[in-house]
Every structure is written in structure tokens, then in C-alpha cells.
Amino acid sequence: MAYETLIVDIKDHIALIRLNRPDALNALNSTMMAELAKALTEADRNEKVRAIVLTGSDKAFAAGADIKEMSDKGFVDMFEADFFTPETEAMLRVRKPIIAAVSGYALGGGCELAMICDFIIASDTAKFGQPEINLGVVAGIGGTQRLTRFVGKSKAMDMHLTGRFMDAEEAERSGLVSRVVPVKKLLDTAMEAADKIAEKSQVTVKVVKEAVNRSYETTLREGLLFERRVFHMLFNTEDQKEGMAAFLEKREAQFRDR
Ligand code: HXC
């Protein structure tokens, strides 16, 4: 499927989705958001795909929502369009893991998009920010909520109120990103992480994603109960038998996603 604003490549078991509006530093316009929701949904449905990598260019993951597209809109336009909500809801329904491979700018909606993914691997040139305040607005697809949960209130307030950027080292130290690698190694590292995930039982992978995400949505007590139940439940899968037998027999597990 050809897209106007994305390059999508299915390599072995990995769907690699690249944001591709180089002239606008991958600013997220309506076309790109609709295409991204579609590409992610299709990758989720594609039985061959076992993990997804979302990336941009060396210079920009995405420099935010497209300011040119938004600037003349009024409240009713944004409200009636429910601006970017259906697209982000579709992304959140994806059950397969999505790794954000971030180099360069991840600002505003770009930072928020990276945080919608399951984890972020950053290049040493990555810069994260929520500079919406400079435009007289606020984050709109999760930045005030997700950044606060990632890095805590003090840093989130600092980022949202001053509009300053956070470099990769600070982002790793603060828990926003899982690892930082040299820019030349970014895509290989993200693809290797996706390959590792692709080797696992896809039943277990989906359960892990659900359980970790549950920690954002519920109390500790309910989250612990959910974890305990899915842990017990997995003892009813062939892949649990295979995984534990393989360990005891000192061999690699051959998971069948059953
Ligand atoms: C539209 C953008 C853009 C954006 C960059 N461009 N960011 N166009 N929307 N968010 C365009 C520029 O207009 C320019 O096009 C080209 O990309 C290159 O950008 P420059 O500014 O010339 O590059 P540089 O000097 O290197 O500066 C890079 C930058 C700066 C620091 C990233 O571009 C910048 O501050 N961008 C805006 C970042 C931002 O405020 N993001 C938050 C947006 S609001 P031309 O045609 O002039 O060459 C948001 C809300 C989310 O994200 C809520 C969602 C619902």
C-alpha cells in the first residue's frame, strides 16, 4: 500500500513505518495521522508482523502537529474534528508492540506520538520537548498526562511551562527513553529489539503489553490482581510448557503462539 506521508516496509516479521514529510520535519498533518493510524492497524492485522518500529529521519522524528494546518482553526473546528483523537485512539488499540526509534526533534505532538508507542529508543542527537506554550496552546494528544507519568511532575511542569528541550541523556536519566545509542546505530538497535520480541510467544507478548499498560490505568491493587490472573492464565498455553521445558532441557524454545 502506497502512502503520501509514510514509507512502510515489512521486513521479515517487522513492520518498519517511517514518517516521511522531510520538508516539514515530519510535522504531523491530518493526512499523516490518518495514514499512520491505518498503517499501524494494518500491521496489527497482518499475521506476518510480530513487532512494529516507528521512526522518522535523522533530523526529526516529528517536530509536532502541523502548525500551518492548525493556525487558522477555531474552537468549533477543533472540537467537531475531535482533532487527532480518532487517530490516536486507533494507535492505542494496536495490540502488537510498537517501538519508537527517535532521532532529532520529537517535539509537541512528535514527543506525544513517541510516548504513545510502547517504548522509545533514542539516538544521541534526540531532542524531546513540549513547546506548545510558545504557540499559545497546550499539548493535545497526551503530553500533559503521559510526560508527567514518565518523568514526574517537576520535570513535566518545567518542560510544558518553559518549552525547553530535553536531550537524549536527560531523557534516559528521567525514564522517558529506554536506551540511547549513536545515531548511526539507531535503526539497527530498534530492529534488533523488534527481532527479539518477534522470537517470543506472541500470546505472551500481547499479555505483557496489556499488563504493563494496565499500570497506567488502574490502582496498584487492581493492577496486581490483573497481573496475577494473566500469570496464572498463561499456564494454560502450549508456549508456557515449551518455554519451561526448553529451559530445563537447555535448548532454545520454539514458540508456536499457542
Ligand atoms: C509545520 C513545521 C513544523 C511544524 C517545522 N516545520 N516544524 N511546519 N509545523 N510543527 C517546518 C518549518 O516551517 C520549515 O518549513 C521546515 O519545517 C524546517 O524548519 P526550520 O524551522 O526552518 O528548521 P530549524 O531552524 O532547524 O528549526 C527546527 C525546529 C523548528 C526547532 C524543530 O522548526 C520548530 O521550532 N518547529 C516547531 C516546533 C513546535 O512548536 N512543535 C509543536 C507544534 S504544536 P519552511 O517551509 O519554512 O522551510 C503541537 C500540538 C500537538 O504539536 C497537539 C496535537 C493535537
PDB file of C-alpha atoms and ligand atoms in Angstrom:
ATOM      1  CA  MET A   1       0.000   0.000   0.000  1.00  0.00           C
ATOM      2  CA  ALA A   2       1.446   3.387  -1.028  1.00  0.00           C
ATOM      3  CA  TYR A   3       1.197   6.306   1.361  1.00  0.00           C
ATOM      4  CA  GLU A   4       1.724  10.010   0.762  1.00  0.00           C
ATOM      5  CA  THR A   5       3.439  10.738   4.080  1.00  0.00           C
ATOM      6  CA  LEU A   6       4.826   7.363   5.197  1.00  0.00           C
ATOM      7  CA  ILE A   7       7.210   4.721   3.943  1.00  0.00           C
ATOM      8  CA  VAL A   8       6.129   1.293   5.123  1.00  0.00           C
ATOM      9  CA  ASP A   9       8.364  -1.718   4.777  1.00  0.00           C
ATOM     10  CA  ILE A  10       7.634  -5.214   6.046  1.00  0.00           C
ATOM     11  CA  LYS A  11      10.994  -6.876   6.739  1.00  0.00           C
ATOM     12  CA  ASP A  12      10.733 -10.479   7.904  1.00  0.00           C
ATOM     13  CA  HIS A  13       8.445 -10.173  10.909  1.00  0.00           C
ATOM     14  CA  ILE A  14       8.876  -6.455  11.488  1.00  0.00           C
ATOM     15  CA  ALA A  15       6.790  -3.595  10.106  1.00  0.00           C
ATOM     16  CA  LEU A  16       9.021  -0.549   9.757  1.00  0.00           C
ATOM     17  CA  ILE A  17       6.987   2.641   9.445  1.00  0.00           C
ATOM     18  CA  ARG A  18       8.887   5.804   8.586  1.00  0.00           C
ATOM     19  CA  LEU A  19       7.335   9.262   8.885  1.00  0.00           C
ATOM     20  CA  ASN A  20       8.164  10.996   5.630  1.00  0.00           C
ATOM     21  CA  ARG A  21       7.483  14.717   5.298  1.00  0.00           C
ATOM     22  CA  PRO A  22      11.135  15.849   5.169  1.00  0.00           C
ATOM     23  CA  ASP A  23      10.347  19.427   4.097  1.00  0.00           C
ATOM     24  CA  ALA A  24       8.293  19.994   7.253  1.00  0.00           C
ATOM     25  CA  LEU A  25      10.487  17.993   9.692  1.00  0.00           C
ATOM     26  CA  ASN A  26       7.757  15.337   9.699  1.00  0.00           C
ATOM     27  CA  ALA A  27       5.157  17.709  11.132  1.00  0.00           C
ATOM     28  CA  LEU A  28       2.013  15.705  11.785  1.00  0.00           C
ATOM     29  CA  ASN A  29      -0.776  16.834   9.477  1.00  0.00           C
ATOM     30  CA  SER A  30      -4.197  15.207   9.103  1.00  0.00           C
ATOM     31  CA  THR A  31      -3.060  13.068   6.179  1.00  0.00           C
ATOM     32  CA  MET A  32      -0.071  11.724   8.100  1.00  0.00           C
ATOM     33  CA  MET A  33      -2.105  10.976  11.219  1.00  0.00           C
ATOM     34  CA  ALA A  34      -4.816   9.179   9.210  1.00  0.00           C
ATOM     35  CA  GLU A  35      -2.200   7.216   7.268  1.00  0.00           C
ATOM     36  CA  LEU A  36      -0.322   6.337  10.435  1.00  0.00           C
ATOM     37  CA  ALA A  37      -3.465   5.042  12.136  1.00  0.00           C
ATOM     38  CA  LYS A  38      -4.186   2.965   9.020  1.00  0.00           C
ATOM     39  CA  ALA A  39      -0.634   1.621   8.657  1.00  0.00           C
ATOM     40  CA  LEU A  40      -0.457   0.645  12.334  1.00  0.00           C
ATOM     41  CA  THR A  41      -3.875  -1.007  12.216  1.00  0.00           C
ATOM     42  CA  GLU A  42      -2.879  -2.945   9.102  1.00  0.00           C
ATOM     43  CA  ALA A  43       0.407  -4.039  10.668  1.00  0.00           C
ATOM     44  CA  ASP A  44      -1.547  -5.190  13.709  1.00  0.00           C
ATOM     45  CA  ARG A  45      -3.851  -7.266  11.486  1.00  0.00           C
ATOM     46  CA  ASN A  46      -1.042  -8.665   9.305  1.00  0.00           C
ATOM     47  CA  GLU A  47      -0.319 -12.172  10.605  1.00  0.00           C
ATOM     48  CA  LYS A  48       3.268 -11.994   9.356  1.00  0.00           C
ATOM     49  CA  VAL A  49       4.071  -8.946  11.510  1.00  0.00           C
ATOM     50  CA  ARG A  50       5.205  -9.613  15.085  1.00  0.00           C
ATOM     51  CA  ALA A  51       6.515  -6.157  16.089  1.00  0.00           C
ATOM     52  CA  ILE A  52       6.422  -2.611  14.734  1.00  0.00           C
ATOM     53  CA  VAL A  53       9.128   0.057  14.580  1.00  0.00           C
ATOM     54  CA  LEU A  54       8.083   3.676  14.072  1.00  0.00           C
ATOM     55  CA  THR A  55      10.779   6.138  13.070  1.00  0.00           C
ATOM     56  CA  GLY A  56      11.436   9.446  11.322  1.00  0.00           C
ATOM     57  CA  SER A  57      14.618  10.884   9.816  1.00  0.00           C
ATOM     58  CA  ASP A  58      17.989  11.593  11.451  1.00  0.00           C
ATOM     59  CA  LYS A  59      16.932  15.260  11.776  1.00  0.00           C
ATOM     60  CA  ALA A  60      13.404  14.786  13.065  1.00  0.00           C
ATOM     61  CA  PHE A  61      11.184  12.078  14.418  1.00  0.00           C
ATOM     62  CA  ALA A  62       8.416  14.694  14.209  1.00  0.00           C
ATOM     63  CA  ALA A  63       8.522  18.424  15.004  1.00  0.00           C
ATOM     64  CA  GLY A  64       4.931  18.452  16.247  1.00  0.00           C
ATOM     65  CA  ALA A  65       1.488  18.894  14.809  1.00  0.00           C
ATOM     66  CA  ASP A  66       1.498  20.872  11.561  1.00  0.00           C
ATOM     67  CA  ILE A  67       1.280  24.494  12.641  1.00  0.00           C
ATOM     68  CA  LYS A  68       0.339  25.686   9.136  1.00  0.00           C
ATOM     69  CA  GLU A  69      -2.646  23.355   9.095  1.00  0.00           C
ATOM     70  CA  MET A  70      -3.832  24.363  12.587  1.00  0.00           C
ATOM     71  CA  SER A  71      -3.168  28.080  12.750  1.00  0.00           C
ATOM     72  CA  ASP A  72      -6.471  29.371  11.303  1.00  0.00           C
ATOM     73  CA  LYS A  73      -8.766  26.900  13.017  1.00  0.00           C
ATOM     74  CA  GLY A  74     -11.240  27.896  15.713  1.00  0.00           C
ATOM     75  CA  PHE A  75     -12.583  26.069  18.738  1.00  0.00           C
ATOM     76  CA  VAL A  76     -15.562  24.604  16.878  1.00  0.00           C
ATOM     77  CA  ASP A  77     -13.338  23.325  14.038  1.00  0.00           C
ATOM     78  CA  MET A  78     -11.062  21.536  16.502  1.00  0.00           C
ATOM     79  CA  PHE A  79     -13.966  20.319  18.616  1.00  0.00           C
ATOM     80  CA  GLU A  80     -16.024  18.992  15.703  1.00  0.00           C
ATOM     81  CA  ALA A  81     -12.997  17.295  14.151  1.00  0.00           C
ATOM     82  CA  ASP A  82     -12.068  15.961  17.622  1.00  0.00           C
ATOM     83  CA  PHE A  83      -8.596  16.820  16.400  1.00  0.00           C
ATOM     84  CA  PHE A  84      -6.379  13.706  16.176  1.00  0.00           C
ATOM     85  CA  THR A  85      -8.450  11.786  18.747  1.00  0.00           C
ATOM     86  CA  PRO A  86      -9.780   9.014  16.457  1.00  0.00           C
ATOM     87  CA  GLU A  87      -6.277   8.528  15.034  1.00  0.00           C
ATOM     88  CA  THR A  88      -4.584   8.269  18.427  1.00  0.00           C
ATOM     89  CA  GLU A  89      -7.358   6.008  19.739  1.00  0.00           C
ATOM     90  CA  ALA A  90      -6.699   3.694  16.783  1.00  0.00           C
ATOM     91  CA  MET A  91      -2.976   3.667  17.635  1.00  0.00           C
ATOM     92  CA  LEU A  92      -3.759   2.792  21.247  1.00  0.00           C
ATOM     93  CA  ARG A  93      -5.843  -0.188  20.080  1.00  0.00           C
ATOM     94  CA  VAL A  94      -2.809  -1.783  18.398  1.00  0.00           C
ATOM     95  CA  ARG A  95      -2.013  -4.967  20.334  1.00  0.00           C
ATOM     96  CA  LYS A  96       1.439  -5.654  18.902  1.00  0.00           C
ATOM     97  CA  PRO A  97       4.420  -3.819  20.407  1.00  0.00           C
ATOM     98  CA  ILE A  98       5.407  -0.525  18.793  1.00  0.00           C
ATOM     99  CA  ILE A  99       8.960   0.717  19.312  1.00  0.00           C
ATOM    100  CA  ALA A 100       9.629   4.403  18.628  1.00  0.00           C
ATOM    101  CA  ALA A 101      13.122   4.932  17.184  1.00  0.00           C
ATOM    102  CA  VAL A 102      13.684   8.644  17.748  1.00  0.00           C
ATOM    103  CA  SER A 103      16.439  10.777  16.253  1.00  0.00           C
ATOM    104  CA  GLY A 104      16.490  14.575  16.159  1.00  0.00           C
ATOM    105  CA  TYR A 105      13.399  16.539  17.099  1.00  0.00           C
ATOM    106  CA  ALA A 106      10.484  14.892  18.891  1.00  0.00           C
ATOM    107  CA  LEU A 107       8.503  17.985  19.791  1.00  0.00           C
ATOM    108  CA  GLY A 108       4.912  18.631  20.750  1.00  0.00           C
ATOM    109  CA  GLY A 109       2.762  16.033  19.000  1.00  0.00           C
ATOM    110  CA  GLY A 110       6.007  14.297  17.954  1.00  0.00           C
ATOM    111  CA  CYS A 111       7.006  13.745  21.575  1.00  0.00           C
ATOM    112  CA  GLU A 112       3.441  12.682  22.336  1.00  0.00           C
ATOM    113  CA  LEU A 113       3.430  10.241  19.425  1.00  0.00           C
ATOM    114  CA  ALA A 114       6.665   8.672  20.679  1.00  0.00           C
ATOM    115  CA  MET A 115       5.075   8.301  24.132  1.00  0.00           C
ATOM    116  CA  ILE A 116       2.020   6.569  22.605  1.00  0.00           C
ATOM    117  CA  CYS A 117       4.436   3.866  21.408  1.00  0.00           C
ATOM    118  CA  ASP A 118       5.364   1.103  23.861  1.00  0.00           C
ATOM    119  CA  PHE A 119       8.929   2.212  24.385  1.00  0.00           C
ATOM    120  CA  ILE A 120      11.368   4.714  22.980  1.00  0.00           C
ATOM    121  CA  ILE A 121      14.902   4.065  21.791  1.00  0.00           C
ATOM    122  CA  ALA A 122      16.642   7.384  21.159  1.00  0.00           C
ATOM    123  CA  SER A 123      19.713   8.410  19.223  1.00  0.00           C
ATOM    124  CA  ASP A 124      22.250  10.597  20.986  1.00  0.00           C
ATOM    125  CA  THR A 125      21.002  13.523  18.873  1.00  0.00           C
ATOM    126  CA  ALA A 126      17.369  13.232  20.014  1.00  0.00           C
ATOM    127  CA  LYS A 127      15.652  16.277  21.471  1.00  0.00           C
ATOM    128  CA  PHE A 128      12.333  15.999  23.240  1.00  0.00           C
ATOM    129  CA  GLY A 129      10.080  18.905  24.067  1.00  0.00           C
ATOM    130  CA  GLN A 130       6.535  20.130  24.617  1.00  0.00           C
ATOM    131  CA  PRO A 131       6.912  23.675  23.271  1.00  0.00           C
ATOM    132  CA  GLU A 132       3.186  24.237  22.629  1.00  0.00           C
ATOM    133  CA  ILE A 133       3.207  27.018  25.226  1.00  0.00           C
ATOM    134  CA  ASN A 134       5.217  29.139  22.767  1.00  0.00           C
ATOM    135  CA  LEU A 135       2.282  28.878  20.352  1.00  0.00           C
ATOM    136  CA  GLY A 136      -0.289  29.803  22.966  1.00  0.00           C
ATOM    137  CA  VAL A 137      -1.614  26.252  23.277  1.00  0.00           C
ATOM    138  CA  VAL A 138      -1.055  23.120  25.301  1.00  0.00           C
ATOM    139  CA  ALA A 139      -0.230  19.519  24.372  1.00  0.00           C
ATOM    140  CA  GLY A 140      -3.265  17.812  22.828  1.00  0.00           C
ATOM    141  CA  ILE A 141      -2.585  14.100  22.397  1.00  0.00           C
ATOM    142  CA  GLY A 142      -1.411  13.115  25.836  1.00  0.00           C
ATOM    143  CA  GLY A 143       1.654  15.249  26.631  1.00  0.00           C
ATOM    144  CA  THR A 144       0.486  16.690  29.930  1.00  0.00           C
ATOM    145  CA  GLN A 145      -0.583  13.243  31.131  1.00  0.00           C
ATOM    146  CA  ARG A 146       1.987  10.855  29.695  1.00  0.00           C
ATOM    147  CA  LEU A 147       5.110  13.018  30.123  1.00  0.00           C
ATOM    148  CA  THR A 148       4.165  13.537  33.771  1.00  0.00           C
ATOM    149  CA  ARG A 149       3.918   9.786  34.297  1.00  0.00           C
ATOM    150  CA  PHE A 150       7.222   9.183  32.522  1.00  0.00           C
ATOM    151  CA  VAL A 151       9.385  11.876  34.142  1.00  0.00           C
ATOM    152  CA  GLY A 152       7.410  13.093  37.178  1.00  0.00           C
ATOM    153  CA  LYS A 153       5.605  16.340  37.892  1.00  0.00           C
ATOM    154  CA  SER A 154       8.561  18.652  38.362  1.00  0.00           C
ATOM    155  CA  LYS A 155      10.268  17.896  35.052  1.00  0.00           C
ATOM    156  CA  ALA A 156       6.938  17.710  33.193  1.00  0.00           C
ATOM    157  CA  MET A 157       5.932  21.144  34.502  1.00  0.00           C
ATOM    158  CA  ASP A 158       9.359  22.505  33.580  1.00  0.00           C
ATOM    159  CA  MET A 159       9.074  21.133  30.020  1.00  0.00           C
ATOM    160  CA  HIS A 160       5.486  22.269  29.443  1.00  0.00           C
ATOM    161  CA  LEU A 161       5.824  25.683  31.107  1.00  0.00           C
ATOM    162  CA  THR A 162       9.215  26.764  29.735  1.00  0.00           C
ATOM    163  CA  GLY A 163       9.010  24.878  26.429  1.00  0.00           C
ATOM    164  CA  ARG A 164      12.648  23.829  26.802  1.00  0.00           C
ATOM    165  CA  PHE A 165      14.025  20.750  25.048  1.00  0.00           C
ATOM    166  CA  MET A 166      15.441  17.711  26.811  1.00  0.00           C
ATOM    167  CA  ASP A 167      18.444  15.982  25.247  1.00  0.00           C
ATOM    168  CA  ALA A 168      18.796  12.215  24.940  1.00  0.00           C
ATOM    169  CA  GLU A 169      20.987  11.866  28.016  1.00  0.00           C
ATOM    170  CA  GLU A 170      18.469  13.691  30.216  1.00  0.00           C
ATOM    171  CA  ALA A 171      15.608  11.752  28.622  1.00  0.00           C
ATOM    172  CA  GLU A 172      17.260   8.442  29.503  1.00  0.00           C
ATOM    173  CA  ARG A 173      18.106   9.613  33.020  1.00  0.00           C
ATOM    174  CA  SER A 174      14.490  10.700  33.539  1.00  0.00           C
ATOM    175  CA  GLY A 175      12.926   7.466  32.304  1.00  0.00           C
ATOM    176  CA  LEU A 176      11.435   8.870  29.105  1.00  0.00           C
ATOM    177  CA  VAL A 177      13.514   6.592  26.876  1.00  0.00           C
ATOM    178  CA  SER A 178      14.692   3.056  27.413  1.00  0.00           C
ATOM    179  CA  ARG A 179      18.114   3.369  25.744  1.00  0.00           C
ATOM    180  CA  VAL A 180      20.308   5.865  23.906  1.00  0.00           C
ATOM    181  CA  VAL A 181      22.544   4.793  21.033  1.00  0.00           C
ATOM    182  CA  PRO A 182      24.700   6.596  18.463  1.00  0.00           C
ATOM    183  CA  VAL A 183      22.562   7.941  15.630  1.00  0.00           C
ATOM    184  CA  LYS A 184      24.120   5.552  13.080  1.00  0.00           C
ATOM    185  CA  LYS A 185      23.074   2.579  15.174  1.00  0.00           C
ATOM    186  CA  LEU A 186      19.536   3.727  15.964  1.00  0.00           C
ATOM    187  CA  LEU A 187      17.586   1.788  13.377  1.00  0.00           C
ATOM    188  CA  ASP A 188      19.648  -1.390  13.750  1.00  0.00           C
ATOM    189  CA  THR A 189      19.169  -1.271  17.517  1.00  0.00           C
ATOM    190  CA  ALA A 190      15.412  -0.776  17.199  1.00  0.00           C
ATOM    191  CA  MET A 191      15.151  -3.552  14.595  1.00  0.00           C
ATOM    192  CA  GLU A 192      17.199  -5.886  16.828  1.00  0.00           C
ATOM    193  CA  ALA A 193      14.872  -5.151  19.742  1.00  0.00           C
ATOM    194  CA  ALA A 194      11.892  -5.844  17.460  1.00  0.00           C
ATOM    195  CA  ASP A 195      13.556  -9.092  16.304  1.00  0.00           C
ATOM    196  CA  LYS A 196      13.990 -10.170  19.923  1.00  0.00           C
ATOM    197  CA  ILE A 197      10.291  -9.536  20.544  1.00  0.00           C
ATOM    198  CA  ALA A 198       9.382 -11.386  17.331  1.00  0.00           C
ATOM    199  CA  GLU A 199      11.099 -14.539  18.690  1.00  0.00           C
ATOM    200  CA  LYS A 200       8.818 -14.681  21.726  1.00  0.00           C
ATOM    201  CA  SER A 201       5.392 -16.226  22.024  1.00  0.00           C
ATOM    202  CA  GLN A 202       3.019 -13.641  20.570  1.00  0.00           C
ATOM    203  CA  VAL A 203       0.392 -14.608  23.114  1.00  0.00           C
ATOM    204  CA  THR A 204       2.777 -13.749  25.946  1.00  0.00           C
ATOM    205  CA  VAL A 205       3.911 -10.563  24.186  1.00  0.00           C
ATOM    206  CA  LYS A 206       0.346  -9.265  23.972  1.00  0.00           C
ATOM    207  CA  VAL A 207      -0.338 -10.163  27.593  1.00  0.00           C
ATOM    208  CA  VAL A 208       2.817  -8.300  28.699  1.00  0.00           C
ATOM    209  CA  LYS A 209       1.765  -5.192  26.751  1.00  0.00           C
ATOM    210  CA  GLU A 210      -1.702  -5.301  28.294  1.00  0.00           C
ATOM    211  CA  ALA A 211      -0.361  -5.811  31.804  1.00  0.00           C
ATOM    212  CA  VAL A 212       2.250  -3.041  31.696  1.00  0.00           C
ATOM    213  CA  ASN A 213      -0.256  -0.613  30.153  1.00  0.00           C
ATOM    214  CA  ARG A 214      -2.722  -1.539  32.879  1.00  0.00           C
ATOM    215  CA  SER A 215      -0.344   0.055  35.397  1.00  0.00           C
ATOM    216  CA  TYR A 216      -1.230   3.447  33.881  1.00  0.00           C
ATOM    217  CA  GLU A 217      -4.958   2.897  34.038  1.00  0.00           C
ATOM    218  CA  THR A 218      -5.681   1.473  37.438  1.00  0.00           C
ATOM    219  CA  THR A 219      -4.826   1.266  41.121  1.00  0.00           C
ATOM    220  CA  LEU A 220      -1.856  -0.823  42.282  1.00  0.00           C
ATOM    221  CA  ARG A 221      -4.175  -3.352  43.891  1.00  0.00           C
ATOM    222  CA  GLU A 222      -6.244  -3.866  40.721  1.00  0.00           C
ATOM    223  CA  GLY A 223      -3.104  -3.907  38.574  1.00  0.00           C
ATOM    224  CA  LEU A 224      -1.542  -6.584  40.767  1.00  0.00           C
ATOM    225  CA  LEU A 225      -4.706  -8.649  40.548  1.00  0.00           C
ATOM    226  CA  PHE A 226      -4.716  -8.314  36.745  1.00  0.00           C
ATOM    227  CA  GLU A 227      -1.055  -9.393  36.633  1.00  0.00           C
ATOM    228  CA  ARG A 228      -1.665 -12.381  38.899  1.00  0.00           C
ATOM    229  CA  ARG A 229      -4.611 -13.542  36.776  1.00  0.00           C
ATOM    230  CA  VAL A 230      -2.764 -13.302  33.459  1.00  0.00           C
ATOM    231  CA  PHE A 231       0.267 -15.008  35.039  1.00  0.00           C
ATOM    232  CA  HIS A 232      -1.965 -17.905  36.134  1.00  0.00           C
ATOM    233  CA  MET A 233      -3.745 -17.879  32.765  1.00  0.00           C
ATOM    234  CA  LEU A 234      -0.527 -18.336  30.791  1.00  0.00           C
ATOM    235  CA  PHE A 235      -0.060 -21.752  32.426  1.00  0.00           C
ATOM    236  CA  ASN A 236      -2.833 -22.855  30.109  1.00  0.00           C
ATOM    237  CA  THR A 237      -0.752 -22.186  26.973  1.00  0.00           C
ATOM    238  CA  GLU A 238       1.450 -24.555  24.985  1.00  0.00           C
ATOM    239  CA  ASP A 239       4.119 -21.854  24.903  1.00  0.00           C
ATOM    240  CA  GLN A 240       4.470 -21.901  28.709  1.00  0.00           C
ATOM    241  CA  LYS A 241       5.060 -25.676  28.554  1.00  0.00           C
ATOM    242  CA  GLU A 242       7.537 -25.215  25.706  1.00  0.00           C
ATOM    243  CA  GLY A 243       9.361 -22.273  27.351  1.00  0.00           C
ATOM    244  CA  MET A 244       9.875 -24.074  30.635  1.00  0.00           C
ATOM    245  CA  ALA A 245      10.718 -27.437  29.005  1.00  0.00           C
ATOM    246  CA  ALA A 246      13.298 -25.712  26.790  1.00  0.00           C
ATOM    247  CA  PHE A 247      14.941 -24.136  29.836  1.00  0.00           C
ATOM    248  CA  LEU A 248      15.123 -27.467  31.654  1.00  0.00           C
ATOM    249  CA  GLU A 249      16.410 -29.265  28.546  1.00  0.00           C
ATOM    250  CA  LYS A 250      18.996 -26.488  27.978  1.00  0.00           C
ATOM    251  CA  ARG A 251      17.791 -25.642  24.442  1.00  0.00           C
ATOM    252  CA  GLU A 252      16.154 -22.724  22.635  1.00  0.00           C
ATOM    253  CA  ALA A 253      12.373 -22.550  22.946  1.00  0.00           C
ATOM    254  CA  GLN A 254      10.326 -22.996  19.778  1.00  0.00           C
ATOM    255  CA  PHE A 255       7.203 -20.977  20.433  1.00  0.00           C
ATOM    256  CA  ARG A 256       4.090 -21.648  18.352  1.00  0.00           C
ATOM    257  CA  ASP A 257       1.915 -18.755  19.592  1.00  0.00           C
ATOM    258  CA  ARG A 258      -0.474 -21.215  21.161  1.00  0.00           C
TER     259      ARG A 258
HETATM  260  C1  HXC B   1       4.694  22.922  10.395  1.00  0.00           C
HETATM  261  C2  HXC B   1       6.963  22.887  10.580  1.00  0.00           C
HETATM  262  C3  HXC B   1       6.866  22.473  11.930  1.00  0.00           C
HETATM  263  C4  HXC B   1       5.574  22.271  12.467  1.00  0.00           C
HETATM  264  C5  HXC B   1       8.952  22.670  11.415  1.00  0.00           C
HETATM  265  N1  HXC B   1       8.273  22.985  10.309  1.00  0.00           N
HETATM  266  N2  HXC B   1       8.134  22.348  12.408  1.00  0.00           N
HETATM  267  N3  HXC B   1       5.880  23.112   9.829  1.00  0.00           N
HETATM  268  N4  HXC B   1       4.537  22.529  11.667  1.00  0.00           N
HETATM  269  N5  HXC B   1       5.387  21.836  13.707  1.00  0.00           N
HETATM  270  C6  HXC B   1       8.788  23.411   9.013  1.00  0.00           C
HETATM  271  C7  HXC B   1       9.275  24.861   9.016  1.00  0.00           C
HETATM  272  O1  HXC B   1       8.200  25.733   8.847  1.00  0.00           O
HETATM  273  C8  HXC B   1      10.215  24.838   7.859  1.00  0.00           C
HETATM  274  O2  HXC B   1       9.480  24.905   6.649  1.00  0.00           O
HETATM  275  C9  HXC B   1      10.845  23.448   7.906  1.00  0.00           C
HETATM  276  O3  HXC B   1       9.937  22.652   8.664  1.00  0.00           O
HETATM  277  C10 HXC B   1      12.192  23.438   8.589  1.00  0.00           C
HETATM  278  O4  HXC B   1      12.039  24.028   9.863  1.00  0.00           O
HETATM  279  P1  HXC B   1      13.002  25.212  10.395  1.00  0.00           P
HETATM  280  O5  HXC B   1      12.279  25.892  11.479  1.00  0.00           O
HETATM  281  O6  HXC B   1      13.481  26.039   9.251  1.00  0.00           O
HETATM  282  O7  HXC B   1      14.214  24.341  10.956  1.00  0.00           O
HETATM  283  P2  HXC B   1      15.184  24.673  12.170  1.00  0.00           P
HETATM  284  O8  HXC B   1      15.613  26.107  12.122  1.00  0.00           O
HETATM  285  O9  HXC B   1      16.229  23.609  12.111  1.00  0.00           O
HETATM  286  O10 HXC B   1      14.303  24.504  13.485  1.00  0.00           O
HETATM  287  C11 HXC B   1      13.808  23.245  13.851  1.00  0.00           C
HETATM  288  C12 HXC B   1      12.736  23.393  14.949  1.00  0.00           C
HETATM  289  C13 HXC B   1      11.650  24.405  14.495  1.00  0.00           C
HETATM  290  C14 HXC B   1      13.387  23.859  16.249  1.00  0.00           C
HETATM  291  C15 HXC B   1      12.142  21.992  15.162  1.00  0.00           C
HETATM  292  O11 HXC B   1      11.218  24.049  13.180  1.00  0.00           O
HETATM  293  C16 HXC B   1      10.454  24.458  15.398  1.00  0.00           C
HETATM  294  O12 HXC B   1      10.500  25.047  16.477  1.00  0.00           O
HETATM  295  N6  HXC B   1       9.335  23.858  14.956  1.00  0.00           N
HETATM  296  C17 HXC B   1       8.071  23.934  15.662  1.00  0.00           C
HETATM  297  C18 HXC B   1       8.092  23.019  16.880  1.00  0.00           C
HETATM  298  C19 HXC B   1       6.790  23.103  17.667  1.00  0.00           C
HETATM  299  O13 HXC B   1       6.402  24.171  18.138  1.00  0.00           O
HETATM  300  N7  HXC B   1       6.098  21.984  17.785  1.00  0.00           N
HETATM  301  C20 HXC B   1       4.805  21.914  18.487  1.00  0.00           C
HETATM  302  C21 HXC B   1       3.682  22.109  17.489  1.00  0.00           C
HETATM  303  S1  HXC B   1       2.112  22.144  18.302  1.00  0.00           S
HETATM  304  P3  HXC B   1       9.696  26.085   5.568  1.00  0.00           P
HETATM  305  O14 HXC B   1       8.648  25.812   4.542  1.00  0.00           O
HETATM  306  O15 HXC B   1       9.534  27.375   6.300  1.00  0.00           O
HETATM  307  O16 HXC B   1      11.096  25.838   5.093  1.00  0.00           O
HETATM  308  C22 HXC B   1       1.762  20.557  18.624  1.00  0.00           C
HETATM  309  C23 HXC B   1       0.453  20.298  19.328  1.00  0.00           C
HETATM  310  C24 HXC B   1       0.164  18.833  19.444  1.00  0.00           C
HETATM  311  O17 HXC B   1       2.492  19.666  18.325  1.00  0.00           O
HETATM  312  C25 HXC B   1      -1.274  18.585  19.735  1.00  0.00           C
HETATM  313  C26 HXC B   1      -1.889  17.582  18.807  1.00  0.00           C
HETATM  314  C27 HXC B   1      -3.370  17.522  18.832  1.00  0.00           C
END
